[in-house]
Structure formats: structure tokens, C-alpha cells
PDB file of C-alpha atoms in Angstrom:
ATOM      1  CA  ALA A   1       0.014   0.246   0.001  1.00  0.00           C
ATOM      2  CA  GLY A   2       1.212   3.494  -1.051  1.00  0.00           C
ATOM      3  CA  THR A   3       1.712   6.256   2.299  1.00  0.00           C
ATOM      4  CA  ILE A   4       0.602   9.601   2.517  1.00  0.00           C
ATOM      5  CA  ALA A   5       2.129  12.434   2.716  1.00  0.00           C
ATOM      6  CA  ALA A   6      -0.341  14.666   2.467  1.00  0.00           C
ATOM      7  CA  PRO A   7      -3.776  16.459   4.161  1.00  0.00           C
ATOM      8  CA  ASP A   8      -7.422  14.663   5.022  1.00  0.00           C
ATOM      9  CA  GLY A   9      -8.247  13.789   1.626  1.00  0.00           C
ATOM     10  CA  GLY A  10      -5.233  12.580   0.119  1.00  0.00           C
ATOM     11  CA  GLU A  11      -5.717   8.678   0.541  1.00  0.00           C
ATOM     12  CA  TRP A  12      -8.254   8.839  -2.009  1.00  0.00           C
ATOM     13  CA  LEU A  13      -5.630  10.038  -5.043  1.00  0.00           C
ATOM     14  CA  TRP A  14      -4.649   5.927  -4.809  1.00  0.00           C
ATOM     15  CA  VAL A  15      -8.677   4.581  -5.133  1.00  0.00           C
ATOM     16  CA  LEU A  16      -9.265   7.452  -7.975  1.00  0.00           C
ATOM     17  CA  ASP A  17      -6.289   6.375  -9.376  1.00  0.00           C
ATOM     18  CA  SER A  18      -7.284   2.923 -10.156  1.00  0.00           C
ATOM     19  CA  VAL A  19     -10.915   3.702 -10.784  1.00  0.00           C
ATOM     20  CA  LEU A  20      -9.569   5.642 -13.882  1.00  0.00           C
ATOM     21  CA  SER A  21      -8.587   2.660 -15.085  1.00  0.00           C
ATOM     22  CA  THR A  22     -11.736   1.043 -15.635  1.00  0.00           C
ATOM     23  CA  LEU A  23     -13.303   3.571 -17.754  1.00  0.00           C
ATOM     24  CA  SER A  24     -11.691   1.824 -21.216  1.00  0.00           C
ATOM     25  CA  ASP A  25     -14.134  -1.138 -20.057  1.00  0.00           C
ATOM     26  CA  LYS A  26     -17.484  -2.221 -21.738  1.00  0.00           C
ATOM     27  CA  ASP A  27     -19.840   0.732 -21.519  1.00  0.00           C
ATOM     28  CA  LYS A  28     -21.977  -1.134 -18.971  1.00  0.00           C
ATOM     29  CA  VAL A  29     -18.624  -0.504 -16.374  1.00  0.00           C
ATOM     30  CA  ARG A  30     -18.186   2.577 -17.376  1.00  0.00           C
ATOM     31  CA  GLN A  31     -21.105   3.621 -16.348  1.00  0.00           C
ATOM     32  CA  ALA A  32     -21.121   2.807 -12.866  1.00  0.00           C
ATOM     33  CA  ALA A  33     -17.171   3.794 -13.239  1.00  0.00           C
ATOM     34  CA  TYR A  34     -17.906   6.991 -14.111  1.00  0.00           C
ATOM     35  CA  ARG A  35     -20.484   7.664 -11.146  1.00  0.00           C
ATOM     36  CA  ALA A  36     -17.569   5.602  -9.057  1.00  0.00           C
ATOM     37  CA  VAL A  37     -15.331   8.758 -10.530  1.00  0.00           C
ATOM     38  CA  GLY A  38     -17.834  11.476  -9.462  1.00  0.00           C
ATOM     39  CA  GLN A  39     -18.059   9.702  -5.763  1.00  0.00           C
ATOM     40  CA  LEU A  40     -14.481   9.972  -5.394  1.00  0.00           C
ATOM     41  CA  ILE A  41     -13.829  13.055  -6.881  1.00  0.00           C
ATOM     42  CA  ARG A  42     -15.835  14.647  -3.662  1.00  0.00           C
ATOM     43  CA  LEU A  43     -13.487  12.971  -1.475  1.00  0.00           C
ATOM     44  CA  VAL A  44     -10.274  13.744  -3.443  1.00  0.00           C
ATOM     45  CA  ASN A  45      -7.287  16.482  -1.819  1.00  0.00           C
ATOM     46  CA  PHE A  46      -5.668  17.011  -5.230  1.00  0.00           C
ATOM     47  CA  SER A  47      -3.452  19.157  -3.439  1.00  0.00           C
ATOM     48  CA  ALA A  48      -1.955  15.763  -1.864  1.00  0.00           C
ATOM     49  CA  THR A  49       0.695  13.074  -3.236  1.00  0.00           C
ATOM     50  CA  LEU A  50       0.535   9.634  -2.919  1.00  0.00           C
ATOM     51  CA  VAL A  51       4.366   7.989  -2.420  1.00  0.00           C
ATOM     52  CA  GLY A  52       4.738   4.117  -2.878  1.00  0.00           C
ATOM     53  CA  THR A  53       2.498   3.422  -5.876  1.00  0.00           C
ATOM     54  CA  PRO A  54       4.069   0.828  -8.167  1.00  0.00           C
ATOM     55  CA  ALA A  55       4.740   4.104 -10.799  1.00  0.00           C
ATOM     56  CA  GLY A  56       6.532   5.293  -7.736  1.00  0.00           C
ATOM     57  CA  THR A  57       5.524   8.813  -6.680  1.00  0.00           C
ATOM     58  CA  LEU A  58       1.230   9.609  -7.511  1.00  0.00           C
ATOM     59  CA  GLY A  59       1.344  13.870  -7.979  1.00  0.00           C
ATOM     60  CA  SER A  60      -1.626  15.326  -7.503  1.00  0.00           C
ATOM     61  CA  SER A  61      -1.303  17.672 -10.699  1.00  0.00           C
ATOM     62  CA  ASP A  62      -0.509  14.385 -13.124  1.00  0.00           C
ATOM     63  CA  LEU A  63      -3.488  12.869 -11.582  1.00  0.00           C
ATOM     64  CA  LEU A  64      -5.929  15.743 -12.421  1.00  0.00           C
ATOM     65  CA  ASN A  65      -5.067  16.003 -15.512  1.00  0.00           C
ATOM     66  CA  ARG A  66      -5.955  11.953 -16.643  1.00  0.00           C
ATOM     67  CA  THR A  67      -8.845  12.985 -14.547  1.00  0.00           C
ATOM     68  CA  VAL A  68     -10.660  15.827 -16.453  1.00  0.00           C
ATOM     69  CA  ALA A  69      -9.165  13.820 -19.630  1.00  0.00           C
ATOM     70  CA  ALA A  70     -10.959  10.491 -18.402  1.00  0.00           C
ATOM     71  CA  LEU A  71     -14.301  12.519 -18.464  1.00  0.00           C
ATOM     72  CA  ALA A  72     -13.914  14.210 -21.753  1.00  0.00           C
ATOM     73  CA  ALA A  73     -13.267  11.134 -23.608  1.00  0.00           C
ATOM     74  CA  GLY A  74     -16.733   9.704 -22.052  1.00  0.00           C
ATOM     75  CA  PHE A  75     -18.650  11.572 -24.394  1.00  0.00           C
ATOM     76  CA  GLU A  76     -16.914  10.401 -27.516  1.00  0.00           C
ATOM     77  CA  GLU A  77     -18.172   7.157 -27.149  1.00  0.00           C
ATOM     78  CA  GLY A  78     -20.218   6.334 -24.482  1.00  0.00           C
ATOM     79  CA  THR A  79     -24.670   5.987 -23.942  1.00  0.00           C
ATOM     80  CA  ALA A  80     -26.251   8.854 -22.807  1.00  0.00           C
ATOM     81  CA  LYS A  81     -26.583   7.464 -19.187  1.00  0.00           C
ATOM     82  CA  THR A  82     -22.655   7.292 -19.051  1.00  0.00           C
ATOM     83  CA  GLN A  83     -22.741  10.795 -20.355  1.00  0.00           C
ATOM     84  CA  TRP A  84     -25.125  11.970 -17.929  1.00  0.00           C
ATOM     85  CA  ASN A  85     -22.631  10.239 -14.901  1.00  0.00           C
ATOM     86  CA  VAL A  86     -19.691  12.387 -16.795  1.00  0.00           C
ATOM     87  CA  CYS A  87     -21.621  15.047 -15.673  1.00  0.00           C
ATOM     88  CA  TYR A  88     -21.981  14.155 -12.586  1.00  0.00           C
ATOM     89  CA  ALA A  89     -18.437  13.446 -11.724  1.00  0.00           C
ATOM     90  CA  ALA A  90     -17.787  17.205 -13.699  1.00  0.00           C
ATOM     91  CA  VAL A  91     -19.923  18.808 -11.005  1.00  0.00           C
ATOM     92  CA  GLN A  92     -18.105  16.894  -7.733  1.00  0.00           C
ATOM     93  CA  LEU A  93     -14.775  18.241  -9.798  1.00  0.00           C
ATOM     94  CA  TYR A  94     -15.845  21.816 -10.290  1.00  0.00           C
ATOM     95  CA  VAL A  95     -17.005  22.275  -6.594  1.00  0.00           C
ATOM     96  CA  ASN A  96     -13.751  20.412  -5.219  1.00  0.00           C
ATOM     97  CA  PRO A  97     -11.854  23.520  -3.836  1.00  0.00           C
ATOM     98  CA  THR A  98      -8.367  21.634  -4.348  1.00  0.00           C
ATOM     99  CA  ALA A  99      -9.325  20.619  -7.975  1.00  0.00           C
ATOM    100  CA  MET A 100      -7.061  23.565 -10.265  1.00  0.00           C
ATOM    101  CA  ILE A 101      -8.602  22.871 -13.477  1.00  0.00           C
ATOM    102  CA  PRO A 102      -5.727  23.809 -16.223  1.00  0.00           C
ATOM    103  CA  VAL A 103      -7.515  26.020 -19.219  1.00  0.00           C
ATOM    104  CA  GLY A 104      -6.566  23.694 -22.107  1.00  0.00           C
ATOM    105  CA  GLY A 105      -8.150  20.581 -20.539  1.00  0.00           C
ATOM    106  CA  GLY A 106     -10.413  22.266 -18.291  1.00  0.00           C
ATOM    107  CA  GLU A 107     -11.998  23.430 -22.269  1.00  0.00           C
ATOM    108  CA  LYS A 108     -12.341  19.709 -23.330  1.00  0.00           C
ATOM    109  CA  LEU A 109     -14.182  18.656 -20.902  1.00  0.00           C
ATOM    110  CA  LEU A 110     -16.521  22.183 -20.758  1.00  0.00           C
ATOM    111  CA  LEU A 111     -16.718  21.825 -24.683  1.00  0.00           C
ATOM    112  CA  PRO A 112     -18.823  18.651 -25.308  1.00  0.00           C
ATOM    113  CA  MET A 113     -21.229  19.575 -21.836  1.00  0.00           C
ATOM    114  CA  VAL A 114     -21.600  22.938 -23.154  1.00  0.00           C
ATOM    115  CA  GLU A 115     -23.073  21.143 -26.525  1.00  0.00           C
ATOM    116  CA  ARG A 116     -25.423  19.280 -24.905  1.00  0.00           C
ATOM    117  CA  LEU A 117     -26.958  21.664 -23.196  1.00  0.00           C
ATOM    118  CA  GLY A 118     -27.566  23.439 -26.166  1.00  0.00           C
ATOM    119  CA  ARG A 119     -28.342  21.020 -28.679  1.00  0.00           C
ATOM    120  CA  SER A 120     -28.670  17.213 -27.338  1.00  0.00           C
ATOM    121  CA  PRO A 121     -32.515  15.806 -27.758  1.00  0.00           C
ATOM    122  CA  ASN A 122     -32.166  13.926 -24.694  1.00  0.00           C
ATOM    123  CA  ILE A 123     -33.986  15.746 -22.157  1.00  0.00           C
ATOM    124  CA  LYS A 124     -32.689  14.125 -19.426  1.00  0.00           C
ATOM    125  CA  LEU A 125     -28.899  14.595 -20.635  1.00  0.00           C
ATOM    126  CA  ARG A 126     -29.570  18.569 -21.307  1.00  0.00           C
ATOM    127  CA  ALA A 127     -30.386  18.802 -17.523  1.00  0.00           C
ATOM    128  CA  HIS A 128     -27.225  17.125 -16.352  1.00  0.00           C
ATOM    129  CA  ALA A 129     -25.316  19.107 -18.755  1.00  0.00           C
ATOM    130  CA  ALA A 130     -26.965  22.408 -17.401  1.00  0.00           C
ATOM    131  CA  LEU A 131     -26.167  21.414 -13.991  1.00  0.00           C
ATOM    132  CA  ALA A 132     -22.795  20.816 -14.739  1.00  0.00           C
ATOM    133  CA  VAL A 133     -22.184  23.931 -16.902  1.00  0.00           C
ATOM    134  CA  ALA A 134     -23.775  26.340 -14.231  1.00  0.00           C
ATOM    135  CA  CYS A 135     -21.206  24.535 -11.850  1.00  0.00           C
ATOM    136  CA  ALA A 136     -17.871  25.345 -14.207  1.00  0.00           C
ATOM    137  CA  PRO A 137     -17.575  29.040 -12.871  1.00  0.00           C
ATOM    138  CA  ILE A 138     -17.409  27.420  -9.193  1.00  0.00           C
ATOM    139  CA  SER A 139     -13.937  26.320 -10.755  1.00  0.00           C
ATOM    140  CA  TRP A 140     -13.335  29.722 -12.804  1.00  0.00           C
ATOM    141  CA  ARG A 141     -13.179  31.413  -9.481  1.00  0.00           C
ATOM    142  CA  ARG A 142      -9.721  29.726  -8.377  1.00  0.00           C
ATOM    143  CA  GLY A 143      -8.135  29.626 -11.333  1.00  0.00           C
ATOM    144  CA  GLU A 144      -8.511  31.214 -14.771  1.00  0.00           C
ATOM    145  CA  MET A 145     -11.314  31.793 -17.246  1.00  0.00           C
ATOM    146  CA  PRO A 146     -11.968  29.914 -20.246  1.00  0.00           C
ATOM    147  CA  SER A 147     -10.967  31.818 -23.482  1.00  0.00           C
ATOM    148  CA  ALA A 148     -13.484  34.688 -24.948  1.00  0.00           C
ATOM    149  CA  GLY A 149     -14.521  31.983 -27.556  1.00  0.00           C
ATOM    150  CA  MET A 150     -15.231  29.395 -24.988  1.00  0.00           C
ATOM    151  CA  LEU A 151     -17.405  31.742 -23.125  1.00  0.00           C
ATOM    152  CA  ALA A 152     -19.242  32.586 -26.060  1.00  0.00           C
ATOM    153  CA  LYS A 153     -20.413  29.344 -26.453  1.00  0.00           C
ATOM    154  CA  VAL A 154     -21.565  28.640 -22.937  1.00  0.00           C
ATOM    155  CA  ILE A 155     -23.473  32.391 -23.015  1.00  0.00           C
ATOM    156  CA  GLU A 156     -25.193  30.529 -26.737  1.00  0.00           C
ATOM    157  CA  ALA A 157     -25.817  26.868 -25.274  1.00  0.00           C
ATOM    158  CA  ALA A 158     -27.480  28.914 -22.273  1.00  0.00           C
ATOM    159  CA  HIS A 159     -30.155  30.580 -24.012  1.00  0.00           C
ATOM    160  CA  GLN A 160     -30.194  27.646 -26.276  1.00  0.00           C
ATOM    161  CA  GLY A 161     -31.004  25.763 -22.977  1.00  0.00           C
ATOM    162  CA  LEU A 162     -34.378  28.195 -22.473  1.00  0.00           C
ATOM    163  CA  GLU A 163     -35.875  26.699 -25.511  1.00  0.00           C
ATOM    164  CA  ASP A 164     -38.057  23.637 -25.632  1.00  0.00           C
ATOM    165  CA  HIS A 165     -36.693  20.801 -28.090  1.00  0.00           C
ATOM    166  CA  PRO A 166     -38.568  17.428 -28.538  1.00  0.00           C
ATOM    167  CA  THR A 167     -36.759  14.419 -27.123  1.00  0.00           C
ATOM    168  CA  VAL A 168     -35.973  11.364 -29.033  1.00  0.00           C
ATOM    169  CA  GLU A 169     -38.652   8.264 -28.933  1.00  0.00           C
ATOM    170  CA  GLY A 170     -37.038   5.571 -27.354  1.00  0.00           C
ATOM    171  CA  PRO A 171     -37.114   3.244 -24.165  1.00  0.00           C
ATOM    172  CA  GLN A 172     -34.509   5.892 -22.478  1.00  0.00           C
ATOM    173  CA  ARG A 173     -37.386   8.755 -22.639  1.00  0.00           C
ATOM    174  CA  PRO A 174     -38.601  10.076 -19.362  1.00  0.00           C
ATOM    175  CA  SER A 175     -43.031  10.165 -18.434  1.00  0.00           C
ATOM    176  CA  PRO A 176     -44.091  13.397 -19.471  1.00  0.00           C
ATOM    177  CA  ALA A 177     -44.140  14.063 -15.753  1.00  0.00           C
ATOM    178  CA  HIS A 178     -40.323  14.051 -15.903  1.00  0.00           C
ATOM    179  CA  GLU A 179     -39.776  15.610 -19.271  1.00  0.00           C
ATOM    180  CA  VAL A 180     -41.598  18.685 -17.400  1.00  0.00           C
ATOM    181  CA  ARG A 181     -39.266  18.259 -14.161  1.00  0.00           C
ATOM    182  CA  TYR A 182     -36.244  18.249 -16.186  1.00  0.00           C
ATOM    183  CA  LEU A 183     -37.265  21.455 -18.053  1.00  0.00           C
ATOM    184  CA  GLN A 184     -37.767  22.852 -14.909  1.00  0.00           C
ATOM    185  CA  MET A 185     -34.141  21.916 -14.089  1.00  0.00           C
ATOM    186  CA  ARG A 186     -32.645  22.890 -17.032  1.00  0.00           C
ATOM    187  CA  ARG A 187     -34.013  26.382 -16.910  1.00  0.00           C
ATOM    188  CA  ARG A 188     -32.979  26.827 -13.344  1.00  0.00           C
ATOM    189  CA  TYR A 189     -29.604  25.696 -13.533  1.00  0.00           C
ATOM    190  CA  VAL A 190     -29.390  28.170 -16.834  1.00  0.00           C
ATOM    191  CA  LYS A 191     -30.991  30.982 -14.809  1.00  0.00           C
ATOM    192  CA  THR A 192     -27.988  30.564 -12.440  1.00  0.00           C
ATOM    193  CA  LEU A 193     -25.322  30.161 -15.051  1.00  0.00           C
ATOM    194  CA  LEU A 194     -26.163  33.213 -16.359  1.00  0.00           C
ATOM    195  CA  GLU A 195     -26.427  35.146 -13.095  1.00  0.00           C
ATOM    196  CA  GLN A 196     -22.897  33.763 -12.305  1.00  0.00           C
ATOM    197  CA  LEU A 197     -21.636  35.470 -15.756  1.00  0.00           C
ATOM    198  CA  GLU A 198     -22.958  38.279 -14.916  1.00  0.00           C
ATOM    199  CA  ASP A 199     -21.748  38.182 -11.423  1.00  0.00           C
ATOM    200  CA  LEU A 200     -17.841  37.701 -12.861  1.00  0.00           C
ATOM    201  CA  GLY A 201     -18.372  40.299 -15.407  1.00  0.00           C
ATOM    202  CA  VAL A 202     -19.156  38.470 -18.338  1.00  0.00           C
ATOM    203  CA  ALA A 203     -22.360  39.843 -20.641  1.00  0.00           C
ATOM    204  CA  ALA A 204     -24.515  37.302 -20.965  1.00  0.00           C
ATOM    205  CA  GLY A 205     -27.130  38.544 -23.478  1.00  0.00           C
ATOM    206  CA  GLU A 206     -30.999  38.959 -22.877  1.00  0.00           C
ATOM    207  CA  GLN A 207     -32.126  38.038 -19.464  1.00  0.00           C
ATOM    208  CA  VAL A 208     -33.729  35.268 -18.019  1.00  0.00           C
ATOM    209  CA  PRO A 209     -37.322  34.964 -18.153  1.00  0.00           C
ATOM    210  CA  ALA A 210     -38.792  33.663 -14.605  1.00  0.00           C
ATOM    211  CA  SER A 211     -40.010  30.457 -14.253  1.00  0.00           C
TER     212      SER A 211
END
């Protein structure tokens, strides 16, 4: 076992490192693995260092970069369920005060969530993406702001997120009552996002209508 040279939360670095290795498994395993990654990110202290691993010293910045890259990769081939679990994990990453997300990797993770907020035909995935994107400014406050181009895409997707779009037919389509719930959730998260952008001094265009 590794030994910890870190404040509380460093012991979870080892566990997160192990779980990340399961994300290339079959999609059903990946769905659960991404959820587990989200749970672990809540506990990890990314300012810690775990030593004595098979690879030697496990630097927190290396693990953070791997985590961000792994979450971004979840949007490339994952099912809708996998993707909303990735959104859940991204929320935990954004609100973890020890996660200093690099701008380049951060935008690679943010972009697919912005795209799904703006255009996904899956209403549940859009709601999860809206929550994740709404939490992103929390991490910007402790690090660096994204590029102007990325902010423009965030703003565009936010206003698209206020619009109604038909959902796809199929077994994963929620009931009408749940569709209304997810639409209300999405609009609430988008309102929070636009308020945070305004608070950061980012002009977000038209005001959000009252829900």
C-alpha cells in the first residue's frame, strides 16, 4: 500500500487512480465507473501527493489532468446514461476546492457539456449538462477564466437551453411528468449559470425569463 504525505483526502488519490483504469471497459461497466469517479472526486484532495505506488510518486496534478481527460473522453462513445454520469462527475470536480483545473484540459471537458446543453435531443442529458456547466464558474473563480471563444459558446448554449426541444423516442425517454421536471431543472440551472456569468463580469445578453 502507498503511504500518504498529504492533508486529509490524499488517501483517496490511490483509489481514484485505480478506478480511472476501468473507464476503458465495456460501456455498462463504464456507466458505473464514471458514477464512482464522481463520488471519489468529492473526497479527493488534489493538493496531496501519494507516494509508494507501483509507479512511484503519484502527483496530484498528473492525476487531475488524467481525471479531466477521462471525463472528456466519456462523451466520445458513451451512452446517454454514461454521459450524464460524466456530467455528475464534472460537477464534483468543479466544486472540489482543491481541483485547480488547467484551462486547456478544462475546455476539452466543458465543450461537450456545452454542446449537450444547447442541442442534445435527450432532455435528461440536457438537464445534467446544464447543472455541470452551471457549476463550472465555481472552478473559474479559483483558477483561470476560459477563452473568450469558449465563453461565447457557453452563453449561446445557455440561451438555447431555455428553449424547448422535442426529445427522441425510445426506451430511455422519460414520462411526460419527468420531461416537465427535467425542463424546469434545466431552466433553473441555466438561470444560475447566467447569473454567475454576470457576477463574473461576462455579458450574457438577454435576461432569463422568470420560470
